[in-house]
XYZ file of C-alpha atoms in Angstrom:
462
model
C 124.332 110.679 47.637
C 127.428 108.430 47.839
C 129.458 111.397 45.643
C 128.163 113.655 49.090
C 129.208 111.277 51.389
C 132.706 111.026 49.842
C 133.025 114.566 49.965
C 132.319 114.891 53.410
C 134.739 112.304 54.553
C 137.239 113.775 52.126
C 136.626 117.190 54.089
C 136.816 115.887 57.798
C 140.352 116.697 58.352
C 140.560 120.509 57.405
C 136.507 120.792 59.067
C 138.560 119.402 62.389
C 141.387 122.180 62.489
C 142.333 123.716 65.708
C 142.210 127.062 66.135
C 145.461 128.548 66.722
C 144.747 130.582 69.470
C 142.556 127.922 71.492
C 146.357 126.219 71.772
C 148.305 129.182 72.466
C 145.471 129.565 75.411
C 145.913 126.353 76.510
C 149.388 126.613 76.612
C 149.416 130.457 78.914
C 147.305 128.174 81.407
C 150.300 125.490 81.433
C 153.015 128.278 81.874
C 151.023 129.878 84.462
C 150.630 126.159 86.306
C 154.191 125.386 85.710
C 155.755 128.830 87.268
C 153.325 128.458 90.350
C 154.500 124.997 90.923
C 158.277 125.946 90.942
C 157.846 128.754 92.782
C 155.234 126.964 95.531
C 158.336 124.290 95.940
C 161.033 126.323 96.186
C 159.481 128.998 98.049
C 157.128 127.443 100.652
C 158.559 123.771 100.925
C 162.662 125.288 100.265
C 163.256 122.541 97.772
C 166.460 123.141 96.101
C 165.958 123.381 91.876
C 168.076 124.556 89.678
C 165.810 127.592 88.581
C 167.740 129.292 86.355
C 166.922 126.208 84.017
C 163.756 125.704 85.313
C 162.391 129.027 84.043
C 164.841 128.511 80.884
C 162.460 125.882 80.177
C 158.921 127.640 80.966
C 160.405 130.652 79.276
C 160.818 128.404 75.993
C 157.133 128.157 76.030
C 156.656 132.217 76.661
C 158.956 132.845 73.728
C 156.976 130.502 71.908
C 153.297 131.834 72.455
C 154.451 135.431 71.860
C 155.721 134.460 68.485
C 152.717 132.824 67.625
C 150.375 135.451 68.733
C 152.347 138.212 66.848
C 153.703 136.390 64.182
C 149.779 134.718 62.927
C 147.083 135.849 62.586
C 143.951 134.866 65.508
C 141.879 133.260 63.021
C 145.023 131.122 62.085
C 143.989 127.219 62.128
C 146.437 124.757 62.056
C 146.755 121.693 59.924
C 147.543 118.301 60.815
C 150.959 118.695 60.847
C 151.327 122.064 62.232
C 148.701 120.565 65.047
C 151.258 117.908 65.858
C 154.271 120.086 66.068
C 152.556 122.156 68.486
C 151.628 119.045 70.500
C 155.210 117.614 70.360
C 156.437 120.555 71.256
C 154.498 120.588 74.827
C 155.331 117.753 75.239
C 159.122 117.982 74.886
C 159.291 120.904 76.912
C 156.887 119.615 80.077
C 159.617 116.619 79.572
C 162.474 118.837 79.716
C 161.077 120.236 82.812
C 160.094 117.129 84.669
C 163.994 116.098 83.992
C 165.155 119.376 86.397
C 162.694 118.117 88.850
C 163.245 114.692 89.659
C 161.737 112.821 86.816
C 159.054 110.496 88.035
C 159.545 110.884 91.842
C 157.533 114.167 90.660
C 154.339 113.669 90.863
C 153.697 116.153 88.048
C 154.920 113.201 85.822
C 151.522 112.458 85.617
C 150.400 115.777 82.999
C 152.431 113.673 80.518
C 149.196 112.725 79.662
C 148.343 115.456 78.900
C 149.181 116.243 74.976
C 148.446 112.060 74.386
C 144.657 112.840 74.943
C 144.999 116.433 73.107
C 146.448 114.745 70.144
C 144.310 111.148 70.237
C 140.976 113.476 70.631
C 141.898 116.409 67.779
C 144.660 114.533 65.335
C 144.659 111.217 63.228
C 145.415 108.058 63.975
C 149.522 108.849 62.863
C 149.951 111.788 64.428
C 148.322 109.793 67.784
C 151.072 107.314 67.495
C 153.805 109.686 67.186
C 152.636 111.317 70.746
C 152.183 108.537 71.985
C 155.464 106.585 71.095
C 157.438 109.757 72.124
C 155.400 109.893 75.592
C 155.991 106.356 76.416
C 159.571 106.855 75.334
C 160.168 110.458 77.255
C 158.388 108.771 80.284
C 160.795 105.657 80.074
C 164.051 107.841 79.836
C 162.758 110.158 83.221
C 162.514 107.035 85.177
C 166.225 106.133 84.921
C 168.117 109.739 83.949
C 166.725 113.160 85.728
C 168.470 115.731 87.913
C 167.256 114.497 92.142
C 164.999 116.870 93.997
C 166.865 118.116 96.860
C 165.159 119.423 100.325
C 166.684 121.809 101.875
C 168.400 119.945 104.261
C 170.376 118.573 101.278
C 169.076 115.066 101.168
C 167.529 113.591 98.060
C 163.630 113.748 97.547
C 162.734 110.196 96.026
C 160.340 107.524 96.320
C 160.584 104.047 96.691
C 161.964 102.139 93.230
C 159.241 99.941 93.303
C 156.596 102.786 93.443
C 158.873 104.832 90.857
C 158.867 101.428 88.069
C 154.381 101.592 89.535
C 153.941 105.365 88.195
C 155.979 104.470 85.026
C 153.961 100.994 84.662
C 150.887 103.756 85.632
C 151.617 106.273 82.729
C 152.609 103.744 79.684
C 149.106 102.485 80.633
C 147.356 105.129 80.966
C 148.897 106.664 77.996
C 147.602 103.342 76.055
C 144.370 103.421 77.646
C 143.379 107.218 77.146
C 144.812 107.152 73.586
C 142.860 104.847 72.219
C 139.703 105.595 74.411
C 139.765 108.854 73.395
C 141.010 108.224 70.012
C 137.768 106.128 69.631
C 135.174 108.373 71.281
C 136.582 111.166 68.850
C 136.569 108.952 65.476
C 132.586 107.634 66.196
C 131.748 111.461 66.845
C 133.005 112.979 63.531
C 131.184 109.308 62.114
C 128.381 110.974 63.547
C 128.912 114.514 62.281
C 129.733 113.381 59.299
C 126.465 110.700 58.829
C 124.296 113.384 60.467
C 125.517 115.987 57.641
C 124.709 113.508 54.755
C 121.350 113.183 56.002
C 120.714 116.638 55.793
C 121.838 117.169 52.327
C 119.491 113.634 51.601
C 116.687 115.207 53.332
C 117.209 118.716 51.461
C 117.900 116.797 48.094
C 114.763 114.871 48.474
C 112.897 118.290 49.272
C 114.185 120.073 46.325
C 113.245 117.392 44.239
C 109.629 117.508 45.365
C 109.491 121.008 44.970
C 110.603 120.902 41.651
C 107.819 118.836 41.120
C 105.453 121.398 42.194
C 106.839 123.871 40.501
C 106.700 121.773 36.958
C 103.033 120.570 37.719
C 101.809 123.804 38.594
C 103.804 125.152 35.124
C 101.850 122.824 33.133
C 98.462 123.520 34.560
C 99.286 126.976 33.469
C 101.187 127.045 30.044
C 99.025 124.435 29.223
C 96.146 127.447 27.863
C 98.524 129.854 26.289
C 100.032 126.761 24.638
C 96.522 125.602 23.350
C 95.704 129.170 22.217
C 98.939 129.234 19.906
C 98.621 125.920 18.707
C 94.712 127.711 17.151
C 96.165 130.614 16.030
C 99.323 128.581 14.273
C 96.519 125.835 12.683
C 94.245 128.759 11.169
C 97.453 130.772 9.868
C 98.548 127.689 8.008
C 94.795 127.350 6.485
C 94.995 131.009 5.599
C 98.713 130.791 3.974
C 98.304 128.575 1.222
C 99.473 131.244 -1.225
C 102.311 131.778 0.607
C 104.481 129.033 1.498
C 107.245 130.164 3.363
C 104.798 131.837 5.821
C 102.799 128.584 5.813
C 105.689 126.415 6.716
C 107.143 128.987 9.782
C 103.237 128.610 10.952
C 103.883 125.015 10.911
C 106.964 124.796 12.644
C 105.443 127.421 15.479
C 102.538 124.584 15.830
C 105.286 121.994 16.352
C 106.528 123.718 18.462
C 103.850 124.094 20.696
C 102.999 120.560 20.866
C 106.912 119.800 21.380
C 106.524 122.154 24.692
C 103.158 120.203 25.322
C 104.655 117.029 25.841
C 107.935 118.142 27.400
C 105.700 119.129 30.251
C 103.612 116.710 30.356
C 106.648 114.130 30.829
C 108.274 116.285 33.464
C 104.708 116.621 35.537
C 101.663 115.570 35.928
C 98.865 117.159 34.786
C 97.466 119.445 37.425
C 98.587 122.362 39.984
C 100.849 121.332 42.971
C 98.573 122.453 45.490
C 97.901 120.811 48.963
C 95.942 117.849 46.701
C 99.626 116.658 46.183
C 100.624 116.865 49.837
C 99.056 113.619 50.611
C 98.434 110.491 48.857
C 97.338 106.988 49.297
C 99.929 104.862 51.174
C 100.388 102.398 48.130
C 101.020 105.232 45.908
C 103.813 106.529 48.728
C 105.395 103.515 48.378
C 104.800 102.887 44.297
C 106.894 106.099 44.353
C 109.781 105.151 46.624
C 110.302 102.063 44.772
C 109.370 103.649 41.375
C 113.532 104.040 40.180
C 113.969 100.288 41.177
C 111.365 98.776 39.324
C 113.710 98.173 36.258
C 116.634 96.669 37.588
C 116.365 93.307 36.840
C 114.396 92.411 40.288
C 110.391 92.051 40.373
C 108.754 94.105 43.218
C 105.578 92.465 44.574
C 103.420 95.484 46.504
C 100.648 93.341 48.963
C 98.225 95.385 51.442
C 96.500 93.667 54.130
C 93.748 96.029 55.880
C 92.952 95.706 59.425
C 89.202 95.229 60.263
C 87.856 96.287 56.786
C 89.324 99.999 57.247
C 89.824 101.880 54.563
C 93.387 102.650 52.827
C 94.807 105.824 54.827
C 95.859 108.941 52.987
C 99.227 109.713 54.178
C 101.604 112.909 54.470
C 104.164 112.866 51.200
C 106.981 114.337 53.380
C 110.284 114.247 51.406
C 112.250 112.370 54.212
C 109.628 109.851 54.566
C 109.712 108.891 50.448
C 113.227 109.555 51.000
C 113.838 107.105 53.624
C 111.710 104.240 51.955
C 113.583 104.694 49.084
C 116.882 103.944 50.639
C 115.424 101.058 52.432
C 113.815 99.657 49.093
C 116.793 100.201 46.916
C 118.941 98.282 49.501
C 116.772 95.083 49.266
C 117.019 95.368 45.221
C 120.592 95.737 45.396
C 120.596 92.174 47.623
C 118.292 90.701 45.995
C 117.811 87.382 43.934
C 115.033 88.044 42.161
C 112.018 89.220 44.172
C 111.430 92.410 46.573
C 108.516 92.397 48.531
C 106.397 95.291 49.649
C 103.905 94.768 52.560
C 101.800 97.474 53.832
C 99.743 96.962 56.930
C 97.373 99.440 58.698
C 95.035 99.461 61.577
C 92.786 101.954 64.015
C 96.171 102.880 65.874
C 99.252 102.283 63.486
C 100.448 101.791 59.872
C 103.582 99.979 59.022
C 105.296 98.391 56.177
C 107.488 95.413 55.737
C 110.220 95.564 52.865
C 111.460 92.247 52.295
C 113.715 90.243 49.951
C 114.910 86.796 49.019
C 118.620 87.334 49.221
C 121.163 86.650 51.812
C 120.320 88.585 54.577
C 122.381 90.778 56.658
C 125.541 89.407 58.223
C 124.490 87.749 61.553
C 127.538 89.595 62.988
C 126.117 92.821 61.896
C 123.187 93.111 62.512
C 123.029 94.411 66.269
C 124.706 97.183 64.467
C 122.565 97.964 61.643
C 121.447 101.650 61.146
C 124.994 102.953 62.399
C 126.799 105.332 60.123
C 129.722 103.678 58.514
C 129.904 100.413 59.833
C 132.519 98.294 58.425
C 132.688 94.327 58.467
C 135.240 92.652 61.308
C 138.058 91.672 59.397
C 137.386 87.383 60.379
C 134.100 87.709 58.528
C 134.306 89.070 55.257
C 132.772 87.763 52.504
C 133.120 90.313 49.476
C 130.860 87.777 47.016
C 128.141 88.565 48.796
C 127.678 92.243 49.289
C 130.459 93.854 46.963
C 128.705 96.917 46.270
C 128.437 97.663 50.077
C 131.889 96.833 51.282
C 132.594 99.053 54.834
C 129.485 101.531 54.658
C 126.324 101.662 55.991
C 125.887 105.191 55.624
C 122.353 104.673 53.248
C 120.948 102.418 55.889
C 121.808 105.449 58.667
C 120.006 108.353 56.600
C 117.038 105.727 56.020
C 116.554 105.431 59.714
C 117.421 108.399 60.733
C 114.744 110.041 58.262
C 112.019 107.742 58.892
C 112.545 108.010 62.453
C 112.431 111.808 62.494
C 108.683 111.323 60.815
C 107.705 109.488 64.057
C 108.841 106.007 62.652
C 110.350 103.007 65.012
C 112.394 100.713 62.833
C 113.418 97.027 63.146
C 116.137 95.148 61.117
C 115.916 91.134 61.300
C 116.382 88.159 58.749
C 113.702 86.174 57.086
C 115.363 82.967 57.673
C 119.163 81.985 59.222
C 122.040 82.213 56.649
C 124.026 79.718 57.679
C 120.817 76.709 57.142
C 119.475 75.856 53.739
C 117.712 78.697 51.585
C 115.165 76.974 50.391
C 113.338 77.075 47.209
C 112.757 79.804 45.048
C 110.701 82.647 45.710
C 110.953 82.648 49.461
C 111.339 85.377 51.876
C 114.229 84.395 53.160
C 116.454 87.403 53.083
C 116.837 90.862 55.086
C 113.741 92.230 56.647
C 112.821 95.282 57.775
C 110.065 96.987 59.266
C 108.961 100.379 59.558
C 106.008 101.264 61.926
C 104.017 104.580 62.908
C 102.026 105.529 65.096
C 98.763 106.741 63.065
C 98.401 109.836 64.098
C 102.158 111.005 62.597
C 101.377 110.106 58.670
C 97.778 110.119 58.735
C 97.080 112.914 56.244
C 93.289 112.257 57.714
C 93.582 111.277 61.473
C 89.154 112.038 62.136
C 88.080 110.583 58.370
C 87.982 113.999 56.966
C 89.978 115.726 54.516
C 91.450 119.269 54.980
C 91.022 121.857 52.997
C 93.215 123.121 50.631
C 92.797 126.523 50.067
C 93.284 128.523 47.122
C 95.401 127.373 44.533
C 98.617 130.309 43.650
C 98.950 131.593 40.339
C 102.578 131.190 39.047
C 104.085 134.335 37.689
């Protein structure tokens, strides 16, 4: 899983390139805007431009989308730093325009905002800056140099210095503010994506795996009488081939053979078709299983069951994300660990939950409102890299835990046994991370009314 997780972080940026033709879209709307604006002022309200530059300008941007449709082709996506050229360009060119109409006493000036929450929402975080610095720089230089809007009268259109220094105080703002607020809605959704993805491949890994199970079980049930039947035939051609011994000894080595392919399936399965017997299990072998890959790694794991009102143990549902999830969870308390893991399983009329606990630290107190988020790193003031080295800035196992456990009707909770900052007592104690998983009954409950199912006819394997 962490090699999968890499990979789709290393893979973000080319997943996230535009389309070529959503910009040059984008960018016919603009023109469009743009020549109905000059043409609604000079027209309708006779203020005097200088339109031969004006649609210089706008005509940039025509010459410009007509080489890009004809020139690429309409599935063409563009990188990074094609994305930002594209952006910079805009932005230069609404800049040159705003300078032949009055700089910021047009109240246009305020679509500079325009390519800074393009680029912050599609481009990373240096390409954002470099918008952004330009913006705040383009918008700085309209405010003092720009050609004056004349009406036709011939006196100057302009506004009040004090409310022309307001809309420049207004943009640098707003450029800060949308930047980064966009920036930072953008950067938690690909998280997201990206977290949501890795779960899937988890969830599909873990299904594969118990497949494969299946399939091997099953394979043994069956090989398991041809097998038999040449391991007779081999035993009584040896007995038969004493006068010949280089018959008897490749009679021998087909017996070997036989019980090599014996015990190779019998370590890969167990014994037994994977029919729906294998569907559902008791809830402490569920859990024997999650933490089965942990259980030598230096750390004792200590299962306990308490039973509610004398009730019986309930069969559960072996899904794949639910082993899956408890896994995660249980390999993240060994990891943290002193010595001891605990394993507490609790069931009732109406729920069943268990309670994976630990004797180590604990989660960082200024974490753990955040706990179950993809990729959540430590604030920089309290970093302690003795205590959870292997962990440093991710928290993408803890996000496919809950995410999978929750998707099996699961509510999870995330707490520590005692606070980190007092004494930690002797040894032994459950003093570290806690966390508890709960269902409803009715979700895992491979039995809800007391009753098995049936489970139909087992499939011969061909």
């Amino acid at each position: 899983m962490p090699d999968t997780s890499i990979g789709l972080l290393e893979d973000r940026t080319r997943r996230n390139w535009i389309r070529l033709r959503t910009l040059i879209l984008l960018r016919w709307v603009a023109i469009v805007g743009q020549l109905a604006a000059i043409t609604v002022a000079h027209r309708i309200y006779h203020i005097q431009l200088e339109l031969g530059l004006c649609y210089l300008a706008v005509g940039v941007s025509v010459i410009g989308n007509l080489i890009a449709m004809f020139v690429f082709p309409e599935n063409k996506r563009l990188s990074e730093t094609e994305n930002l050229l594209m952006v910079l360009f805009d932005l230069l060119q609404l800049a040159l325009l705003l300078y032949l109409t009055g700089g910021l006493n047009n109240p246009f000036a305020m679509l500079l905002l325009g390519p800074v929450t393009v680029a912050a929402s599609m481009m990373g975080l240096r390409s954002t800056l470099i918008i952004g610095a330009s913006a705040i720089i383009l918008v700085t230089l309209l405010a003092q140099f720009h050609l004056p809007l004349l009406a036709q009268e011939g006196f100057v259109l302009r506004i009040p210095d004090i409310f022309r220094f307001g809309t420049w105080a207004a943009i640098i703002i707003a450029t800060l503010f949308m930047g980064a607020y966009s920036r930072r809605i953008s950067s938690e959704m690909q998280s997201m994506n990206d977290a949501l993805a890795a779960t899937q491949l988890a969830l599909a890994r873990e299904q594969k795996l118990t497949d494969l199970g299946g399939v091997v079980a099953a394979a043994a049930h069956e090989l398991g009488t041809p097998l038999a039947t040449i391991k007779l035939t081999s035993a009584e051609l040896i007995d038969e081939l004493d006068d010949r011994p280089d018959l008897r000894d490749d009679a021998a080595l087909i017996r070997d053979q036989a019980d090599r392919c014996r015990d190779i399936l019998r370590d890969m399965g167990r014994s037994g078709k994977d029919d729906l017997h294998l569907r559902q299990a008791p809830l402490s072998a569920v859990l024997a299983e999650a933490a089965d890959p942990h259980k030598n790694r230096g750390k004792m794991v200590h299962f306990e069951e308490i039973a509610g009102d004398g009730l019986q143990q309930p069969m559960i549902l072996r899904k794949p994300e639910l082993i899956h999830g408890l896994r995660n969870l249980i390999q993240n308390a060994v990891d943290f660990a002193d010595a001891n893991v605990w394993i507490e399983s609790r069931w009732s009329d109406s729920r069943i939950s268990v309670r994976i606990m630990d004797d180590g630290r604990g989660y960082p107190p200024t974490l753990i409102g955040r706990i179950g988020d993809p990729f959540v790193r430590r604030r920089s003031g309290v970093q302690d890299t003795t205590a959870r080295p292997e962990y440093e800035g991710m928290g993408l196992g803890l996000f496919i835990a809950k995410t999978l456990l929750e998707r099996t009707g699961a509510a999870l909770s995330f707490a520590n046994g005692s606070n980190p900052f007092h004494s930690r007592g002797g040894k032994n104690t459950r003093r570290g991370a806690v966390v508890e998983v709960v269902w409803p009954r009715h979700k895992i409950d491979a039995r809800p009314f007391g009753v098995a199912p049936a489970h139909g006819r087992n499939e011969r394997i061909y």
